[in-house]
Coordinates of C-alpha atoms in Angstrom, one line a residue:
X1 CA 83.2 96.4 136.3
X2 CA 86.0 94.8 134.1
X3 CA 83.3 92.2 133.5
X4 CA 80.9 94.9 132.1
X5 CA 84.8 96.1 130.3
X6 CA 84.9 92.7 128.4
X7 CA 81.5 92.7 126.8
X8 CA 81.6 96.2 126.0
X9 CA 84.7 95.2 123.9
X10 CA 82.9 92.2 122.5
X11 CA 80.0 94.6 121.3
X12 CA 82.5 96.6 119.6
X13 CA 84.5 93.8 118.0
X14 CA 81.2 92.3 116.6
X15 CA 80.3 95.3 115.5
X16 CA 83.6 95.7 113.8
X17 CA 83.3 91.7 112.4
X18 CA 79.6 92.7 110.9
X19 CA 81.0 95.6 109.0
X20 CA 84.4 93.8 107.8
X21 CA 82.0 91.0 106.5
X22 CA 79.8 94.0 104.4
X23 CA 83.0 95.5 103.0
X24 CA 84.7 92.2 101.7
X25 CA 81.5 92.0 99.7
X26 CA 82.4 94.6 97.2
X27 CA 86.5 94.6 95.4
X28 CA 87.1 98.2 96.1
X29 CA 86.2 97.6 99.7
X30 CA 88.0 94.6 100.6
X31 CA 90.9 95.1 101.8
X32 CA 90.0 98.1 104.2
X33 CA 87.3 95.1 105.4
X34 CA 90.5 92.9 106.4
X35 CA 91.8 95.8 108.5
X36 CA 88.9 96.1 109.7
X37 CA 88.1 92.9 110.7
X38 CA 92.1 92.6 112.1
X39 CA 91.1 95.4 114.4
X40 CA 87.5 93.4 115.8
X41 CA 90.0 90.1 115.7
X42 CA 92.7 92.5 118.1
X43 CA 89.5 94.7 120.5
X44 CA 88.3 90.6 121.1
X45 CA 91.7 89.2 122.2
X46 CA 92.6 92.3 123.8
X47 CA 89.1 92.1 125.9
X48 CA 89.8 88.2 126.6
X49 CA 92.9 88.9 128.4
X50 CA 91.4 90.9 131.1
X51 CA 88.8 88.1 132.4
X52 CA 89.3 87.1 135.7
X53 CA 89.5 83.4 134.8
X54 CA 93.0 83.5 133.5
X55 CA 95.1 82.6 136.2
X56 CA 98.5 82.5 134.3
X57 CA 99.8 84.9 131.4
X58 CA 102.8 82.3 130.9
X59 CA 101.3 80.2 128.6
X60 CA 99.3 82.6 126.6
X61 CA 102.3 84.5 126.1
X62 CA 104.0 81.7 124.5
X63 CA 100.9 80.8 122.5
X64 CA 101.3 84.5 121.5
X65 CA 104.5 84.4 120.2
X66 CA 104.8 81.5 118.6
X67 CA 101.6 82.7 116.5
X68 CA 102.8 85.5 116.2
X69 CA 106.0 83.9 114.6
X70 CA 104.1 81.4 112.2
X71 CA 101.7 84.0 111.1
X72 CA 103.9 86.7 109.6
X73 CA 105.8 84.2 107.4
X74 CA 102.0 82.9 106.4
X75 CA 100.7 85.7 105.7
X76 CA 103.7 87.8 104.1
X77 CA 106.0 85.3 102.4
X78 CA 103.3 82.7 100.8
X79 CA 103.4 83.1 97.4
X80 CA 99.7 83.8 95.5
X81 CA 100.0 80.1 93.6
X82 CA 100.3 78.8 97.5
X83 CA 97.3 80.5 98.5
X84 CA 94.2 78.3 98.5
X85 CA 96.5 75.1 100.4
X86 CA 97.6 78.5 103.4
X87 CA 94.0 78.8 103.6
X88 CA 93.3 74.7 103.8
X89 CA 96.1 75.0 106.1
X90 CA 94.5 77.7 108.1
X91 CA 91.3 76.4 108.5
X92 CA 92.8 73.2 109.9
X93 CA 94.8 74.8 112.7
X94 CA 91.6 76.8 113.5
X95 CA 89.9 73.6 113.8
X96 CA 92.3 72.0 115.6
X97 CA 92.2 74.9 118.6
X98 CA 88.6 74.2 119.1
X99 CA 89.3 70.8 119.1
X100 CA 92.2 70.6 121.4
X101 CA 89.9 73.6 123.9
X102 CA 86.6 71.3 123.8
X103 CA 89.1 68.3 124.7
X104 CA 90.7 70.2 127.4
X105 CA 87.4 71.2 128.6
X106 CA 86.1 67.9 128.8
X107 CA 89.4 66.9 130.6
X108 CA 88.4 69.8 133.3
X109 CA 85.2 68.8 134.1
X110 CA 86.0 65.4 134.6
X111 CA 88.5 66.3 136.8
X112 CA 85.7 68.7 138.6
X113 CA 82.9 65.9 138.3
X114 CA 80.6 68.4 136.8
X115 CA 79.7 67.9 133.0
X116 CA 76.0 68.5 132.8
X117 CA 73.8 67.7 129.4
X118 CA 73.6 70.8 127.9
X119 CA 77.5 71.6 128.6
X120 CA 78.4 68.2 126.9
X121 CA 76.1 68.6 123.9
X122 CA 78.1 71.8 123.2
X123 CA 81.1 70.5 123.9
X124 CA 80.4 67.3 122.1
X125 CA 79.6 69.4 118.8
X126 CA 82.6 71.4 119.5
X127 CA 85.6 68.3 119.2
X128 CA 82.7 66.5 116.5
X129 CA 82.8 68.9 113.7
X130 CA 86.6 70.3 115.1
X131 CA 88.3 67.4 114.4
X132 CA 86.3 66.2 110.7
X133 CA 87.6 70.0 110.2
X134 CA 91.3 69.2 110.7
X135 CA 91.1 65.8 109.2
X136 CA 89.0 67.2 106.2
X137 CA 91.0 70.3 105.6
X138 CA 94.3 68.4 105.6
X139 CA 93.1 66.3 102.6
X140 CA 92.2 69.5 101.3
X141 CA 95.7 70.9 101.9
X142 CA 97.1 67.9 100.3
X143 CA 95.2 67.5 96.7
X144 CA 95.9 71.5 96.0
X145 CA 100.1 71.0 97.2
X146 CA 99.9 68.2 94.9
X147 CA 100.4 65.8 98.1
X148 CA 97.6 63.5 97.2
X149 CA 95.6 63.2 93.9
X150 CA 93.7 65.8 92.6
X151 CA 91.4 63.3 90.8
X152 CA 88.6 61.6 93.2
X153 CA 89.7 59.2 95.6
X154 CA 87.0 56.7 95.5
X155 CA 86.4 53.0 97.1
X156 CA 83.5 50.5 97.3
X157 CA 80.7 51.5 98.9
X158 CA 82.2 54.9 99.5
X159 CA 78.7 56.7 100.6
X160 CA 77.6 53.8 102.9
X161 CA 81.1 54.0 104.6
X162 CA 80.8 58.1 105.3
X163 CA 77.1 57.9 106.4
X164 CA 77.6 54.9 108.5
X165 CA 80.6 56.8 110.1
X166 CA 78.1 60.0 110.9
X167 CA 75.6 57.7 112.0
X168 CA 78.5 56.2 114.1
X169 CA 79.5 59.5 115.5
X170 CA 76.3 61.3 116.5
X171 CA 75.3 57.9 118.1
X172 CA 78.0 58.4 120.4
X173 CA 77.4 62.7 121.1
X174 CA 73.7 60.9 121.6
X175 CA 75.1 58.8 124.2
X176 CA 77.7 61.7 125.6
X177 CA 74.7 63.6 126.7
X178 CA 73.2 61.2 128.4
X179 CA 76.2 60.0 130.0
X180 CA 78.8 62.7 130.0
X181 CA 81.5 61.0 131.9
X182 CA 82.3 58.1 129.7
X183 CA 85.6 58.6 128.4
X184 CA 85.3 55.8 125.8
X185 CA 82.6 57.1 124.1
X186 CA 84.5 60.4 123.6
X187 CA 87.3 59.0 122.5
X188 CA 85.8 56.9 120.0
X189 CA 83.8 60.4 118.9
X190 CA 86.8 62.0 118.4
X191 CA 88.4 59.2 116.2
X192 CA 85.0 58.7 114.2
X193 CA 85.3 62.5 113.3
X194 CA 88.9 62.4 112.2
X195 CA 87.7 59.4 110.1
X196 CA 84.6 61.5 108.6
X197 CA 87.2 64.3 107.6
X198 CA 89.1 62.2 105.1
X199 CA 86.2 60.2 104.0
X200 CA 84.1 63.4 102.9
X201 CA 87.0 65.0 101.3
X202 CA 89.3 62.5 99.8
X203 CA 86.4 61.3 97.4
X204 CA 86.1 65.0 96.1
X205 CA 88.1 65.8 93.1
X206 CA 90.1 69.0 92.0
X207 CA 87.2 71.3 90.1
X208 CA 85.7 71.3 93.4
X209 CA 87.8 72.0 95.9
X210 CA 86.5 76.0 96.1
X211 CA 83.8 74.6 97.0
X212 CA 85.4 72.6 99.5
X213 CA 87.7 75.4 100.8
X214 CA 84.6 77.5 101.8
X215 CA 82.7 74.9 102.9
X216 CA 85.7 73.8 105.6
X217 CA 85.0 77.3 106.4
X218 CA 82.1 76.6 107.2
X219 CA 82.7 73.9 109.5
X220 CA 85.3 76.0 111.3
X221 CA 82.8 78.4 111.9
X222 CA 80.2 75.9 113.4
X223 CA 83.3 74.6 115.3
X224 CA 83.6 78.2 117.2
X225 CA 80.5 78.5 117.6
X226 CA 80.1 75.1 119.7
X227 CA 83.1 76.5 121.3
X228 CA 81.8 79.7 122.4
X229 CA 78.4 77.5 124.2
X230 CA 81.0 75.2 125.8
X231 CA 83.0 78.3 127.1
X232 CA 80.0 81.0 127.8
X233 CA 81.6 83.5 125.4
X234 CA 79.4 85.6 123.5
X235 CA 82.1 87.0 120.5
X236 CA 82.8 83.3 119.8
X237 CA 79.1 82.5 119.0
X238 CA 78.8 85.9 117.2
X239 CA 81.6 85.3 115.1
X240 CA 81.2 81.6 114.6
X241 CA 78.0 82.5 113.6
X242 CA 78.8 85.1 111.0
X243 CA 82.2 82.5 109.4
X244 CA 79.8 79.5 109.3
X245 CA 76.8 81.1 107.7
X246 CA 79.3 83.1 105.0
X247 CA 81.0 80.3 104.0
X248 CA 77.2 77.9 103.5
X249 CA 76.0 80.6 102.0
X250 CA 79.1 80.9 99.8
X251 CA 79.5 77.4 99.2
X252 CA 75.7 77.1 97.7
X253 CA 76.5 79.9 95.8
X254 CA 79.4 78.3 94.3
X255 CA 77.4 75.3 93.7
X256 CA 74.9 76.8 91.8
X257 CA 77.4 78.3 89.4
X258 CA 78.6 75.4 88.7
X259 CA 74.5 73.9 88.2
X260 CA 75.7 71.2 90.4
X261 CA 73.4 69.9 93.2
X262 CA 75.2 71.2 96.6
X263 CA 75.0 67.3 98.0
X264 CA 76.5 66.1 94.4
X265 CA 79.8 68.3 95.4
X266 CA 80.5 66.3 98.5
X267 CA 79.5 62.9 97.2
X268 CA 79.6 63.0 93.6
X269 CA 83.3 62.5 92.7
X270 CA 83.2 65.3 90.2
X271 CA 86.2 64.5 87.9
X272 CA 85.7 60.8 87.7
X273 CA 84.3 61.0 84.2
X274 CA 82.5 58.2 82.2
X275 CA 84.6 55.5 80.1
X276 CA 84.1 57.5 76.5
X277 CA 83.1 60.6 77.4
X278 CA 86.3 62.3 76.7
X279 CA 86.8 61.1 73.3
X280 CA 83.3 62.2 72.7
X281 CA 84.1 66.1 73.0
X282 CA 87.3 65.5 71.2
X283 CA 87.0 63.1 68.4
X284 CA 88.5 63.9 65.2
X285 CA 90.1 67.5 66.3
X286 CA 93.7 68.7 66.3
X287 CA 94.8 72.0 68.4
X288 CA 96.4 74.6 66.1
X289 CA 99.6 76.1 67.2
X290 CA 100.4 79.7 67.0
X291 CA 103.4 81.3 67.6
X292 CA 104.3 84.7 70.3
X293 CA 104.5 87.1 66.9
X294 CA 101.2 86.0 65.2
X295 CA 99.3 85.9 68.4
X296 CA 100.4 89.6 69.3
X297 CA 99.6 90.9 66.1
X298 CA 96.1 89.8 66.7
X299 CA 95.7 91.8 70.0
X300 CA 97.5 94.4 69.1
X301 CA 95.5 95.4 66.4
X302 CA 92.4 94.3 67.8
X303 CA 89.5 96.7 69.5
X304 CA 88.3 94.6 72.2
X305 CA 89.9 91.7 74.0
X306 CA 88.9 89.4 76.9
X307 CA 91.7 88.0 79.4
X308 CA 90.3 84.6 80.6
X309 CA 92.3 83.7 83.7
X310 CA 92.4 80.6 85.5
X311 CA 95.0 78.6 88.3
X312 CA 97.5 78.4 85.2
X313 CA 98.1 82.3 85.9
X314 CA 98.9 81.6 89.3
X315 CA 100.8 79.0 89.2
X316 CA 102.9 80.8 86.6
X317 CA 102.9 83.9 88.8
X318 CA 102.2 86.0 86.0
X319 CA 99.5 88.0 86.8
X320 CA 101.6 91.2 86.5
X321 CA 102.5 90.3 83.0
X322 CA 98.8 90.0 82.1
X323 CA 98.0 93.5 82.9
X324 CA 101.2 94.9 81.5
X325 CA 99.9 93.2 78.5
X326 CA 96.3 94.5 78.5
X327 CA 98.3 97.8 79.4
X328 CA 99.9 97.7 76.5
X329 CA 96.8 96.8 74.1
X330 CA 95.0 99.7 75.6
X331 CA 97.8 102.5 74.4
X332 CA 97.2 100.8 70.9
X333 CA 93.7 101.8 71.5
X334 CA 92.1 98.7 72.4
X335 CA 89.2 98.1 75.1
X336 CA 90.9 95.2 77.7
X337 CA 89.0 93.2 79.8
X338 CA 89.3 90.4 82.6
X339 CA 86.8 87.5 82.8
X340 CA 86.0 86.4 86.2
X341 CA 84.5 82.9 86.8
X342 CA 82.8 82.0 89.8
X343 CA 84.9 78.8 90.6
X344 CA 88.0 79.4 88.4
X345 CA 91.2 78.6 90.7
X346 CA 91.2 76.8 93.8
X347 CA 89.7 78.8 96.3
X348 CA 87.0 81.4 96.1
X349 CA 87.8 85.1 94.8
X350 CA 91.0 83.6 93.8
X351 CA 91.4 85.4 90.4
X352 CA 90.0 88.1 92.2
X353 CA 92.4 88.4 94.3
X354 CA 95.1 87.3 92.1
X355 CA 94.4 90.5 89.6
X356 CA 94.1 92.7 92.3
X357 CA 97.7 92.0 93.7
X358 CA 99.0 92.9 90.1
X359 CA 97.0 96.3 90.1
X360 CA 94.5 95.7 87.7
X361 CA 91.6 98.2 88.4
X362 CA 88.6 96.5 89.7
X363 CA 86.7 97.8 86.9
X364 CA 88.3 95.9 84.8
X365 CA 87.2 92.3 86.5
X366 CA 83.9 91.8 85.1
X367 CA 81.7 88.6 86.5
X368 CA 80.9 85.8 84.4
X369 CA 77.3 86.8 83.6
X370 CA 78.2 90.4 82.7
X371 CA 80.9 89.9 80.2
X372 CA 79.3 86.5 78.7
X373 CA 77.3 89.2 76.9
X374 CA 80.4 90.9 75.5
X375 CA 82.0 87.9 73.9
X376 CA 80.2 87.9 70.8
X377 CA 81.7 91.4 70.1
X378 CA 85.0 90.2 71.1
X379 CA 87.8 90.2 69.0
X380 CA 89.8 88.2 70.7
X381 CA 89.7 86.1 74.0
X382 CA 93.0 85.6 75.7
X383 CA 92.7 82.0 78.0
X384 CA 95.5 82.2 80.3
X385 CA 95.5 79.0 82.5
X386 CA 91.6 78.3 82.5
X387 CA 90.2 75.0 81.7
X388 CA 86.6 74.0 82.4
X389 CA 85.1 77.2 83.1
X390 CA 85.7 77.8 79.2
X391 CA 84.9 74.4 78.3
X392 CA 81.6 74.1 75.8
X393 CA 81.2 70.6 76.2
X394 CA 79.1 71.9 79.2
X395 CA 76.8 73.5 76.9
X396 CA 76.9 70.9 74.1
X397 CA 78.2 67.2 75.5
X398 CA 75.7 65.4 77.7
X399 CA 78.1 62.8 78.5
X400 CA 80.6 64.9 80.0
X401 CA 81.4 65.4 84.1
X402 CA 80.4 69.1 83.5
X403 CA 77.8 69.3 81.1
X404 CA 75.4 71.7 83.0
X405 CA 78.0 73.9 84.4
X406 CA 77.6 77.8 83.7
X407 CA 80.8 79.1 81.5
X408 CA 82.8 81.9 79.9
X409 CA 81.4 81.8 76.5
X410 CA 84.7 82.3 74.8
X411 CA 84.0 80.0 71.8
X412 CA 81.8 83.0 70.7
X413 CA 84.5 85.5 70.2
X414 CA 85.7 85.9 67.0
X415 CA 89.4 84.3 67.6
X416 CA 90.6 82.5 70.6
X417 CA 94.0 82.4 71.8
X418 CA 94.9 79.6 74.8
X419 CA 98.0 80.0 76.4
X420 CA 99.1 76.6 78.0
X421 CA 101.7 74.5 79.1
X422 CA 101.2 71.0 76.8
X423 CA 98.4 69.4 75.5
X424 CA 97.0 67.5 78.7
X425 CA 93.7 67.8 80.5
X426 CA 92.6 70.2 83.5
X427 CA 92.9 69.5 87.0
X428 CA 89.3 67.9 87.1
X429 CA 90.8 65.4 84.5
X430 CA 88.1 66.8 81.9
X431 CA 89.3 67.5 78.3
X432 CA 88.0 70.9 76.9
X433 CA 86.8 71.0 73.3
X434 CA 87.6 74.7 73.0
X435 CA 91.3 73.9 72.7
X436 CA 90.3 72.1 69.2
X437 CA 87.6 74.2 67.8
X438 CA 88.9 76.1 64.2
X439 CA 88.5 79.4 65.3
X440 CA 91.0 78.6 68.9
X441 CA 94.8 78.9 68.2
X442 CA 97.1 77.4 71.0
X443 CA 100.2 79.0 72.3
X444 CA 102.1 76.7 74.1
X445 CA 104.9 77.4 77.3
X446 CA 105.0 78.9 80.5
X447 CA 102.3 81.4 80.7
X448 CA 104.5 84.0 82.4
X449 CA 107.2 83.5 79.4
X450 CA 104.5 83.6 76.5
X451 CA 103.0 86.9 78.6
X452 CA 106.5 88.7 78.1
X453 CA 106.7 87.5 74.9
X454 CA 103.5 88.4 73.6
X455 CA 103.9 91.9 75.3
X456 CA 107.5 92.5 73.2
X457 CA 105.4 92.0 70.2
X458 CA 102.4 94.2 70.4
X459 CA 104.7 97.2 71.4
X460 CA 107.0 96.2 68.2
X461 CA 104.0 96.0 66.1

């Protein structure tokens, strides 16, 4: 009977995962689709504690609380500009539970003598793509904190190396099947997919790491799903299932709106430009400065404007001050909207997200191929933080990294104003000809100050 309890419970927390996963699809819906989805994550635990296999609560309580107590400060105190690393971050502690159950699974039927072929291929799948998760999401972690180079990290015969190491590594789950109770080959496994982790990720440079975050999702989701064979539980391999087939899906998505080839993203070194091909979308161009008063004057009297935002908004934490801005153009009379690139920020939905938090109504967030239509009839397009997702060098420069990539088509409103720190190139290291085209006026500072400003204006103007 409490056996025919738990998988009851597992029905209804699928059920409850399914519709989450249909309700984060759409803005409006999204954040009744996380409580949703806390409620399957709570009806699955819940049901978990009950099977008969648990012998002692001791430990589990501790687990409990300790998650419990590294959770709330995660998931409440993180600021938005921290975001994409706590999910890095997250997906590497996920992975690193299925890595350290399908070790301590092995362990147990060693001890027991009884590791049969099909138990070890899912257990061997389980710690394989586990620990490249950990290793993999760590670099991750560590380019976005500004840990490790955002640039590619690259190094002779840097493909070779990472296929060689897969090679390496399934030759040995091969050999685990065969002969489950060699402890050497497990080991050396488990090291090979720690090695593949930093190999595939460290080579990947900054433009790409949403990409990377929902792919890493992906592999976290496999991950479970080897975990759930190895243990006989059936809400694991349903919700493995759904987390690694999202974020694939998601990930080719991605890739595709950036017209990159999905295997060019993880071996590509995106970022690592050719010798020359930055001076070729720059030569001969200044950027124009404009000051807080001038700019204003232009929005405020303007009928429609565009707010471009990018990682620059988050990082400034000035997301509020965007929409009090585009509040403040619409009392004037003026039609405000937010551009929304597929890939701008560093993890998927990020501006979403971002805008959201601030209050800014979800009709006002208007995808990349939607408002690309509207810029022509712009009168002014607002870039606060984005770099190559506004960059026409895709469109026009063969030689550059990202000529290919979809865009905003700002350079087609009638006047451009840029709102950055200095003069310097993006994170992908990729210098944007926008910034020196005639019609693009550049108001340097710290977004979240020239925000303010710009808002003191239009409502003295």
């Amino acid at each position: 009977m409490n056996e025919t309890a738990i998988q009851i419970a597992y029905l209804l927390a699928a059920f409850l995962f399914i519709a989450a996963l249909r309700a984060l699809g759409r803005p409006d819906t999204a954040r009744r689709g996380m409580q949703v989805a806390a409620l399957g994550m709570l009806v699955a635990v819940a049901a978990t504690l009950l099977h008969a296999g648990i012998v002692s609560y001791g430990w589990i309580g501790a687990g409990l609380a300790i998650g419990a107590l590294a959770g709330y400060p995660l998931g409440m105190w993180v600021p938005m500009t921290a975001m994409p690393q706590r999910i890095a971050m997250s997906h590497a502690l996920g992975a690193l539970a299925a890595t350290l159950v399908g070790i301590g699974t092995y362990r147990h039927g060693l001890g027991a003598g009884e590791l049969g072929h099909g138990h070890m291929l899912a257990l061997g799948f389980e710690v394989l793509l586990g620990a490249l998760t950990v290793t993999g999401s760590l670099m991750a972690f560590g380019k976005l904190q500004g840990l490790l180079p955002g640039r590619p990290v690259t190094f002779p015969l840097q493909n070779m190396v990472t296929a060689a190491l897969f090679i390496a590594a399934a030759a040995c789950l091969v050999a685990l099947v065969i002969a489950p109770l060699s402890v050497p080959l497990f080991a050396t496994m488990l090291v090979l997919s720690l090695a593949i982790g930093v190999a595939v990720v460290l080579p990947i440079g900054g433009a790409d790491m949403p990409v990377v975050v929902s792919l890493l999702n992906s592999y976290a989701g496999l991950a479970a799903v080897a975990t759930g064979f190895a243990l006989d539980n059936n809400i694991l391999i349903v919700v493995g299932a759904l987390d690694g087939t999202s974020g694939f899906i998601l990930s080719v998505a991605m890739s595709k709106a950036m017209n990159r080839p999905f295997r060019n993203v993880l071996f590509g070194a995106f970022g690592a430009q050719p010798e020359g091909a930055q001076a070729a979308s720059t030569e001969g161009g200044e950027m124009s400065p404009i000051n807080a008063e001038d700019a204003a004057l232009r929005m405020a009297y303007a009928e429609r404007v565009v707010v471009v935002p990018g990682y620059g908004l988050a990082v400034a934490q000035a997301q509020h001050q965007a929409r009090e801005l585009g509040d403040m153009i619409e009392k004037r009379g003026g039609d405000v909207r937010f551009a929304i690139h597929p890939v701008a920020g560093r993890m998927p939905g990020h501006m979403n997200v971002l805008l959201a938090e601030a209050g800014v109504p979800y009709d006002k967030l208007v995808d990349m191929e939607d408002i690309n239509e509207r810029f022509a009839e712009t009168d002014v397009a607002l870039v606060v933080g984005a770099n190559d997702v506004v960059n026409p060098a895709a469109n026009s420069d063969p030689q550059s990294p990202i000529y290919g990539m979809p865009i905003l088509k700002v350079a087609e409103a009638r006047s451009v104003i840029v709102l950055k720190r200095g003069q310097g190139a993006g994170f992908s290291g990729v210098e944007n000809a926008l910034f020196y085209e005639e019609k693009t006026s550049m108001l340097f500072g710290d977004a979240k100050q020239s925000l303010i400003d710009l808002g003191v204006q239009v409502k003295a103007a």
